[in-house]
XYZ file of C-alpha atoms in Angstrom:
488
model
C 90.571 103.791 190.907
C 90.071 107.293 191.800
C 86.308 106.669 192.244
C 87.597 104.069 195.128
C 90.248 106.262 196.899
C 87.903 109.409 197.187
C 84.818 107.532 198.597
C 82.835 108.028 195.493
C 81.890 103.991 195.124
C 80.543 102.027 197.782
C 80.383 98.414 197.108
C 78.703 95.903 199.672
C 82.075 94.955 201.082
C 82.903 97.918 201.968
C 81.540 99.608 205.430
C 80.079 102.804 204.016
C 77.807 100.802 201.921
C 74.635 99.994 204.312
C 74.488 103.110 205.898
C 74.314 105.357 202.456
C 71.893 103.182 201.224
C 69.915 103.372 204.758
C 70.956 107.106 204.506
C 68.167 108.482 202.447
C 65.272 105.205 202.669
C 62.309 106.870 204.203
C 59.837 104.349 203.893
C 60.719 101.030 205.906
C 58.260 98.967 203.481
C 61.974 99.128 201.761
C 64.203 98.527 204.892
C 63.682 94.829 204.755
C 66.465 92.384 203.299
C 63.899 90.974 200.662
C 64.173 94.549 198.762
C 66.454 94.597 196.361
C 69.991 96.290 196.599
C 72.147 97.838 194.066
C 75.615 96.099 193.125
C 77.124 99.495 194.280
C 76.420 102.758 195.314
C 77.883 105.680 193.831
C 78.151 109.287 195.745
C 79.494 111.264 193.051
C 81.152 114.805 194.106
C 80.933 116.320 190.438
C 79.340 116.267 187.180
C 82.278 113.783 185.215
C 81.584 111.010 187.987
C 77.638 111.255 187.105
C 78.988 110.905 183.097
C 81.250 108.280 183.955
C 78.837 105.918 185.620
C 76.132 106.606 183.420
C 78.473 106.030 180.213
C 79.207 102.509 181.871
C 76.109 101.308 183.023
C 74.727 101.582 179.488
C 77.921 100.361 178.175
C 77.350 96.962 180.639
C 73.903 97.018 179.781
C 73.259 97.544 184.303
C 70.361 99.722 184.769
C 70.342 103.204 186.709
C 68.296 104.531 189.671
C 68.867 107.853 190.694
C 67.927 109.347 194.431
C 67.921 112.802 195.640
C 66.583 113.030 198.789
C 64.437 109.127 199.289
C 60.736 110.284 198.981
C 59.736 107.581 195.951
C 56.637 106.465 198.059
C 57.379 103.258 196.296
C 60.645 102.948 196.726
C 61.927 103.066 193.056
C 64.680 105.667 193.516
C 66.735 103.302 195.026
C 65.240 99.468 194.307
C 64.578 97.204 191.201
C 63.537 93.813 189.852
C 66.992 93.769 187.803
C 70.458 94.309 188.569
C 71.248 97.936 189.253
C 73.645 100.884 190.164
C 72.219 103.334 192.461
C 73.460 107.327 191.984
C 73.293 108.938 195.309
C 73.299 113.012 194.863
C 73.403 113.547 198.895
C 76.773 115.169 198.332
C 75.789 117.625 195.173
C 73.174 120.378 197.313
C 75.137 123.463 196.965
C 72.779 126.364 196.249
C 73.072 129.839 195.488
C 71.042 132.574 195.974
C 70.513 135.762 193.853
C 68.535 138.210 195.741
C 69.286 140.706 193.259
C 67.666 139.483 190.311
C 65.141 136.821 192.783
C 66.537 133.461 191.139
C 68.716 130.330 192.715
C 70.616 127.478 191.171
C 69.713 124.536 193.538
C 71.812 120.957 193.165
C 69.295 118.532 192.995
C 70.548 116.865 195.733
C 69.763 119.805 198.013
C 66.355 119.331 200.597
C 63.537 121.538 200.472
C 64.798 122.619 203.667
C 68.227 123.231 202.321
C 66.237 125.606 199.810
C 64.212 127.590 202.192
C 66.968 127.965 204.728
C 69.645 129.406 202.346
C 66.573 132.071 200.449
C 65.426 133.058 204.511
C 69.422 133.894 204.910
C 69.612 135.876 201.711
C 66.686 137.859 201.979
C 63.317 138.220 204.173
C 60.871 138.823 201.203
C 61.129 136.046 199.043
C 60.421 132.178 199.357
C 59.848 129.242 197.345
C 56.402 127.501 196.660
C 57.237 123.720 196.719
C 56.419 121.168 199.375
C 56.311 121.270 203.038
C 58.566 118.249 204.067
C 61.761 119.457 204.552
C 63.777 116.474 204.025
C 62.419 115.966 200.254
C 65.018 116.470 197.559
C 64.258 119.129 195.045
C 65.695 116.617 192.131
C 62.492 114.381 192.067
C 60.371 116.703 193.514
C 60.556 119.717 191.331
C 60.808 117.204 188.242
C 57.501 115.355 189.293
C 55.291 119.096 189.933
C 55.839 120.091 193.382
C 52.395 121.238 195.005
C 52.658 123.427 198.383
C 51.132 126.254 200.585
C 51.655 128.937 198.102
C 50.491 126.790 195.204
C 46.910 129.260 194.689
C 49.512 132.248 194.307
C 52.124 130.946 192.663
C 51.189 127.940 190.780
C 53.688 124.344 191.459
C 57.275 124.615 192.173
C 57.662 123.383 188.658
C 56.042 126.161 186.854
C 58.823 128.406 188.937
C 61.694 126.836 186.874
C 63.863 129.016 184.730
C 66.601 126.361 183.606
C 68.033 123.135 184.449
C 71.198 120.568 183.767
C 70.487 117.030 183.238
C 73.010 114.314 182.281
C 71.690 112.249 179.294
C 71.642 108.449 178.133
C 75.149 109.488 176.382
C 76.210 111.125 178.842
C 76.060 114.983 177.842
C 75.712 117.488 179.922
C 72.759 120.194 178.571
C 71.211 123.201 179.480
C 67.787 124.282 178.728
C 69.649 125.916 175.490
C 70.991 123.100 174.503
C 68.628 120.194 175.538
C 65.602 121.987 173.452
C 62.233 123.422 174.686
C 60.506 120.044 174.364
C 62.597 118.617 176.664
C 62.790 121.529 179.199
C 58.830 120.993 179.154
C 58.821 117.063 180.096
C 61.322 117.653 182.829
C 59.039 120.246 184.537
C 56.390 118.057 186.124
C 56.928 114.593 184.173
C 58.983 112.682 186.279
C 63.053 113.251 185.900
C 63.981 109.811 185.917
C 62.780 108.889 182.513
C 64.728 111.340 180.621
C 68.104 111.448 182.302
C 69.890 112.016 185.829
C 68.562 116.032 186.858
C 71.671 117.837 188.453
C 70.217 121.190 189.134
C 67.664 123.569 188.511
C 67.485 127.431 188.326
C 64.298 128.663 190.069
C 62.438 131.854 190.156
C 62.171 132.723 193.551
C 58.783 134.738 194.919
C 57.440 137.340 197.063
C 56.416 136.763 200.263
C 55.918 139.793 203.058
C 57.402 140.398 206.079
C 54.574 138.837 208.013
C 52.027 135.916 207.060
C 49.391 134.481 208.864
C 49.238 130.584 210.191
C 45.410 129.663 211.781
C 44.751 126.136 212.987
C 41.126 125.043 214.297
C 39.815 121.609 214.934
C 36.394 120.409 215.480
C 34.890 116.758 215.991
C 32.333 115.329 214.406
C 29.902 115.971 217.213
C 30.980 119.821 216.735
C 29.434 119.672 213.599
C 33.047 118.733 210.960
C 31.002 116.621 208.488
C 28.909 120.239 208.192
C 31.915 122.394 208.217
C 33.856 119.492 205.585
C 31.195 120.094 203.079
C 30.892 123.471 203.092
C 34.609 124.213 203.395
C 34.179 122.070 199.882
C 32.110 124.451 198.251
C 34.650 127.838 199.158
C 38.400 126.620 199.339
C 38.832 127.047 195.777
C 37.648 130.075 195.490
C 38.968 132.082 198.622
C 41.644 134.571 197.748
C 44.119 133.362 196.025
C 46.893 134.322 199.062
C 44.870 132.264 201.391
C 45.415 128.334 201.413
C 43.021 126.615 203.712
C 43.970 122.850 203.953
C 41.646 120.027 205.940
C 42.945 117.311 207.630
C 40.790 114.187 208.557
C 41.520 111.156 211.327
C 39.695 109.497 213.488
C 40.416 110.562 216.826
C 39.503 109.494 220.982
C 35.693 111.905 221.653
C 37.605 112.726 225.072
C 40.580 111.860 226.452
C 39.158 109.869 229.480
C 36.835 107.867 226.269
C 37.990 104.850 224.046
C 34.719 105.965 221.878
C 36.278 107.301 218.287
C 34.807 109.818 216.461
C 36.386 111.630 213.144
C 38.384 115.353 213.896
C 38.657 117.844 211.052
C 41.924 119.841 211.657
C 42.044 122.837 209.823
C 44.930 124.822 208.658
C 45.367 127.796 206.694
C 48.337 130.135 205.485
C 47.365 133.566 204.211
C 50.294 135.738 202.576
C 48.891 138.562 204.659
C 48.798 139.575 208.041
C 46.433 138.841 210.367
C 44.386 141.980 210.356
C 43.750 141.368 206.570
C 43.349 137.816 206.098
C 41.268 136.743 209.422
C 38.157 138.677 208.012
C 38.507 137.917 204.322
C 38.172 133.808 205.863
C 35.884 134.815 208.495
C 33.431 136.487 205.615
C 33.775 133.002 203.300
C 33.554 130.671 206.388
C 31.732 132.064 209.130
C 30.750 128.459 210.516
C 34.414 127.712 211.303
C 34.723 130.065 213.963
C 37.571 130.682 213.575
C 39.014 133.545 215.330
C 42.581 136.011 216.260
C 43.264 133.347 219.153
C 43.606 130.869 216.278
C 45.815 132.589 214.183
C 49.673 133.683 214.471
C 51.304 136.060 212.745
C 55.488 135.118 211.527
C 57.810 135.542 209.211
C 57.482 133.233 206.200
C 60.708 130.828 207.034
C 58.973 129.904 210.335
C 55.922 129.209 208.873
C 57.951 126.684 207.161
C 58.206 124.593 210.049
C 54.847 123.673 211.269
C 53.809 122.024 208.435
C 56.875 120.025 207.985
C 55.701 118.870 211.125
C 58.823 120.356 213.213
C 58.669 121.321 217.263
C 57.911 124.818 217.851
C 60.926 126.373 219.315
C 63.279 124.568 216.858
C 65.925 126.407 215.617
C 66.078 127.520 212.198
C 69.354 125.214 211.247
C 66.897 122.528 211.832
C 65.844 122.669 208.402
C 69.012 121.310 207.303
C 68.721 118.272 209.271
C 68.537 115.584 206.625
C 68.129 112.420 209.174
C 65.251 110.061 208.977
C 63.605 109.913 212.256
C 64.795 107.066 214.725
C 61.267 105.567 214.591
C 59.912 105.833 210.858
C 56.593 104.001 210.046
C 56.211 101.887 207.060
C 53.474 103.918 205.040
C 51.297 103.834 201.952
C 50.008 106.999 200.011
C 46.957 107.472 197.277
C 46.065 110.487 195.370
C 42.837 111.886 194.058
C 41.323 114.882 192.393
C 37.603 116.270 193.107
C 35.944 118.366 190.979
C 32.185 117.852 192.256
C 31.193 118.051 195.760
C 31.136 115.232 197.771
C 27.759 114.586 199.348
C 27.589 114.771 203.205
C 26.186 111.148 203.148
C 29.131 109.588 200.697
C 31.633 111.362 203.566
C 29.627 110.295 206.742
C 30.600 107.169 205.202
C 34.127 107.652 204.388
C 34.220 108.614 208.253
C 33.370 105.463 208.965
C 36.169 103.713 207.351
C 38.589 106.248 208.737
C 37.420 105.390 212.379
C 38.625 101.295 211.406
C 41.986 102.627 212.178
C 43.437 105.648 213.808
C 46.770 105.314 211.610
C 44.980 106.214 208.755
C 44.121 109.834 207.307
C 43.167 112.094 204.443
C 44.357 115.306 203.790
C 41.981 117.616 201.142
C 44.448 120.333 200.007
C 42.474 123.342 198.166
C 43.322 124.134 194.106
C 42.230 127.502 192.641
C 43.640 130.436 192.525
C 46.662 130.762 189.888
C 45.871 127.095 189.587
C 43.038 127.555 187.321
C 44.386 130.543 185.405
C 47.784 127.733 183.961
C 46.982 125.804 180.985
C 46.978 121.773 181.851
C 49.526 121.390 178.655
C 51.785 124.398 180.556
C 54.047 121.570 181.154
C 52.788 117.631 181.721
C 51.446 118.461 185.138
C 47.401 118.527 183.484
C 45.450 118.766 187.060
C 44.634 122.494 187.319
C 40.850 123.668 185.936
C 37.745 121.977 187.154
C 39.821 120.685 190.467
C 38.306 121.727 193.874
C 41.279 119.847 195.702
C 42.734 117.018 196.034
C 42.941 114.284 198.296
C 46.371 112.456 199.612
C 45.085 109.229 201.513
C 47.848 108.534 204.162
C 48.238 104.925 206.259
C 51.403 104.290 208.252
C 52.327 101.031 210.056
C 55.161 98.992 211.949
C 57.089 97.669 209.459
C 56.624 93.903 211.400
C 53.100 94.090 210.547
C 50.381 92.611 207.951
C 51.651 94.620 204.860
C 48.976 93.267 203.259
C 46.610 93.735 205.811
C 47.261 97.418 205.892
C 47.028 98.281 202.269
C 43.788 96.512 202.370
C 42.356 99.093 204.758
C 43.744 101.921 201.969
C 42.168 100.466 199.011
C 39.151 99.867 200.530
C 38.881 103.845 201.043
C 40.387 104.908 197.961
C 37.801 102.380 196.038
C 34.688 103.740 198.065
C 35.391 107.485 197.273
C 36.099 106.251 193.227
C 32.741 107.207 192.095
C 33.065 110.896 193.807
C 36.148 111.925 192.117
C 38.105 112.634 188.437
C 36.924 109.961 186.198
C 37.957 109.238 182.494
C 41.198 108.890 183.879
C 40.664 109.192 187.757
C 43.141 111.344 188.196
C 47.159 111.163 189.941
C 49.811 112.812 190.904
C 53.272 111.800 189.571
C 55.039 112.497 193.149
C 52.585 110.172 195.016
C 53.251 107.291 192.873
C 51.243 104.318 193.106
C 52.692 100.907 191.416
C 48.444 99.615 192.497
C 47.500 102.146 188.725
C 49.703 99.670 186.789
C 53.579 98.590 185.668
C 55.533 98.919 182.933
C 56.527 95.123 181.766
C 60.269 94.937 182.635
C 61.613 94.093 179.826
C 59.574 95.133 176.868
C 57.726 98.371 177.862
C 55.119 99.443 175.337
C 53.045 102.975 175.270
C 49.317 100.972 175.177
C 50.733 99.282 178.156
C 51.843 102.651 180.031
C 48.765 104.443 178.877
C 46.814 102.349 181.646
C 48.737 104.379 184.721
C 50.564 107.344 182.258
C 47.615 108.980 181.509
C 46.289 109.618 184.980
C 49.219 111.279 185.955
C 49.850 113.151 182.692
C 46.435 113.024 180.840
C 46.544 114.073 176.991
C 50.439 115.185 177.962
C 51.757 111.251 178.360
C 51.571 111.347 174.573
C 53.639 114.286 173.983
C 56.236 112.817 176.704
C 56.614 109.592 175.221
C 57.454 111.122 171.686
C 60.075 113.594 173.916
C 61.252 109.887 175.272
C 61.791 108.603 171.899
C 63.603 111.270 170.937
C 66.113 111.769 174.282
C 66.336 107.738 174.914
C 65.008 105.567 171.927
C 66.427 102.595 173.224
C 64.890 103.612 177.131
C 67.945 103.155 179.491
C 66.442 105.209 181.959
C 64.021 103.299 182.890
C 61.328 101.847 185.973
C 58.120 100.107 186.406
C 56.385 103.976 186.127
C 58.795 105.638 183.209
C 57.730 107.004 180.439
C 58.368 104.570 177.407
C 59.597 105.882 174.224
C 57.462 106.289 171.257
């Protein structure tokens, strides 16, 4: 009854109920009333609570879904086929910083932006390298990789983890020293929700100086992008490893007076330098961009944080704490990809074309390199690091009262044209961009041969590995989804 007095369970009769589970829902593909909904919500305020539930669901045989901060692009933090308890960890995000010794314990239900914002008030030289939407909860994100700005300096978010809790299947709480190195591996970059609920992780935080360097440049097609696209292909990898040069691609209006579309290349690049060091070191690489000191601000690293979460200049820094969906979210679809080989310039006038069907579609080519390529791919089950050039995150947003199926037609047909020009043998995937189109586990009787169809392009040789840690943690796989890892 306690659970009931102190707000901790939310059942549908009560009023709390819709708006906790609306709370943290980011994509409205899952707003609808034909998505499932669990048979109650709890919001625990400690560790026992988190035991408690989990000790009962198994007991009752009701399945577990566990959401940090909402960002399961397929919604499976917080729906399911079967009937289900949902574990909300809004209220566990207290973190603490220790400049001293440059480490933090972080609740997993603390944002990114909860992260960054408490290491910016402790200290002005140190940061984080995880992703750049600030309302993403570190729980699922640091469990799942984490990729970022800073990931050719300082590798994933997950290969800056120094310890971690996690709540398992019999409800014990453990430590790295007492859950075992094999399990401390899977959790760092294969997927937290197969193994257990995460409730915080201690991270190693890292240098960044007083001043870095944000550029932005954009050029049409007619400006010669498809030129710059290609060659930017051939040196992103390989510029300094403190410079991250990103390219975004939409179709876009030729002129604003002009219905005619044409494809824009937008791109952006942090440097861990100032601007007097890194504007000639990208200038040298990349003459053809252009790009020069009118394109490129100099800041502290916290408010570099905030254009590419995609906040309004001027905002305050408290802004990063703001954990509220937007009033007007799309419904969206994502797809992943790794290139190793160059794309030709005639295989991307032709990707052009399919991105100028529909102006809510994008891609995104993010650069690798750099302390990427120096990590071994069995490090920990994140295996996408030597060979890559980038990657690509395919984007599409919608209404949600449109074709759904109309809309992830226009994806696919993308994703499938590009399939010959990137990883093969598996075509690769990243575990936070999941995508239920790679395959399901069957819902009742999961098997590994089954899995391997999806688990090895996320996890490559290292889905092996994590199904034996699987078998070992949960043999009889409580934890589970239509993406888990199945016990072997």
């Amino acid at each position: 009854m306690g659970f009931y007095s102190h707000g901790v369970v939310h059942t549908p009769n009560t009023s709390s109920y819709s708006s906790l589970l609306q709370s943290s829902i980011r994509n409205t593909r899952f707003l609808s009333s034909s998505n499932s909904r669990p048979l109650l919500i709890v919001a625990p305020t400690n560790y026992s609570q988190i035991q408690a539930s989990v000790i009962c669901c198994k007991k009752h045989d009701t399945q577990v879904r566990v959401r940090s901060g909402g960002h399961d692009f397929e919604g499976l933090s917080y729906t399911s086929h079967n009937p289900f308890v949902l574990i909300d960890l809004s209220r566990l995000r207290y973190i603490s910083v220790n400049e001293d010794d440059g480490t933090a314990w972080v609740q997993a239900g603390a944002t990114l932006g909860e992260v960054y914002h408490s290491i910016a008030e402790k200290s002005s030289i140190h940061g984080f390298p995880a992703g750049y939407c600030h309302t993403v909860g570190v729980g699922g994100h640091l469990s799942g990789g984490g990729t970022g700005n800073m990931v050719r300096m300082y590798g994933l978010a997950a290969d800056n983890i120094l310890d971690a809790k996690i709540i398992d299947v019999n409800g014990r709480l453990l430590d790295r020293r007492s859950m075992g190195e094999d399990l401390f591996w899977a959790l760092r970059g294969g997927g937290g929700a197969s193994f257990g609920v995460i409730l915080s992780w201690k991270i190693k935080l890292v240098y960044v100086p007083p001043a870095v360097t944000l550029c932005n440049i954009a050029k049409n097609r007619e400006e010669g992008a498809t030129e710059l696209v290609y060659k930017w292909q051939k040196i992103a990898d390989k510029l300094h490893e403190r410079i991250y040069l990103a390219v975004t691609l939409q179709a876009a209006n030729v002129a604003d007076t002009t219905k005619q579309m044409t494809i824009r290349a937008s791109f952006r690049a942090l440097a861990l330098w100032g601007v007097n060091k890194s504007l000639p070191l990208i200038q040298n690489s990349f003459p053809e961009l252009g790009l020069e000191p009118k394109h490129c601000t100099e800041m502290s690293w916290i408010d570099s944080v905030f254009p590419f979460a995609g906040l309004p200049d001027g905002s305050p820094r408290n802004a990063l704490l703001d954990r509220s969906r937007s009033p007007v979210q799309p419904a969206y679809k994502i797809k992943y990809d790794y290139v190793k080989e160059i794309i030709p310039k005639n295989a991307m006038e032709e990707a052009w074309k399919i991105l100028m069907e529909d102006p809510n579609g994008m891609m995104i080519w993010d650069p690798m390199g750099g302390r990427m390529s120096e990590i071994s791919d069995s490090e920990i089950p994140f295996p996408h690091r030597k060979g890559n050039r980038y990657n690509i995150q395919y984007l599409f947003t919608w209404q949600s009262d449109e074709d759904e199926e109309r809309q992830l037609g226009w994806i696919r047909k993308l994703y499938n044209y590009l399939s010959p020009y990137v990883s093969k043998s598996p075509r690769g995937q990243y575990i936070n961009c999941k995508d239920l189109d790679l395959g399901k586990n069957d819902p009742d009787k999961p098997s590994y041969p089954q899995s391997k169809v999806w688990g090895e392009k996320y996890f490559g040789v290292n889905f092996r590995r994590l199904a034996l840690v699987k078998g070992k943690i949960d043999p009889e796989n409580f934890f589970r989804n239509e993406q888990s890892i199945p016990p072997l």
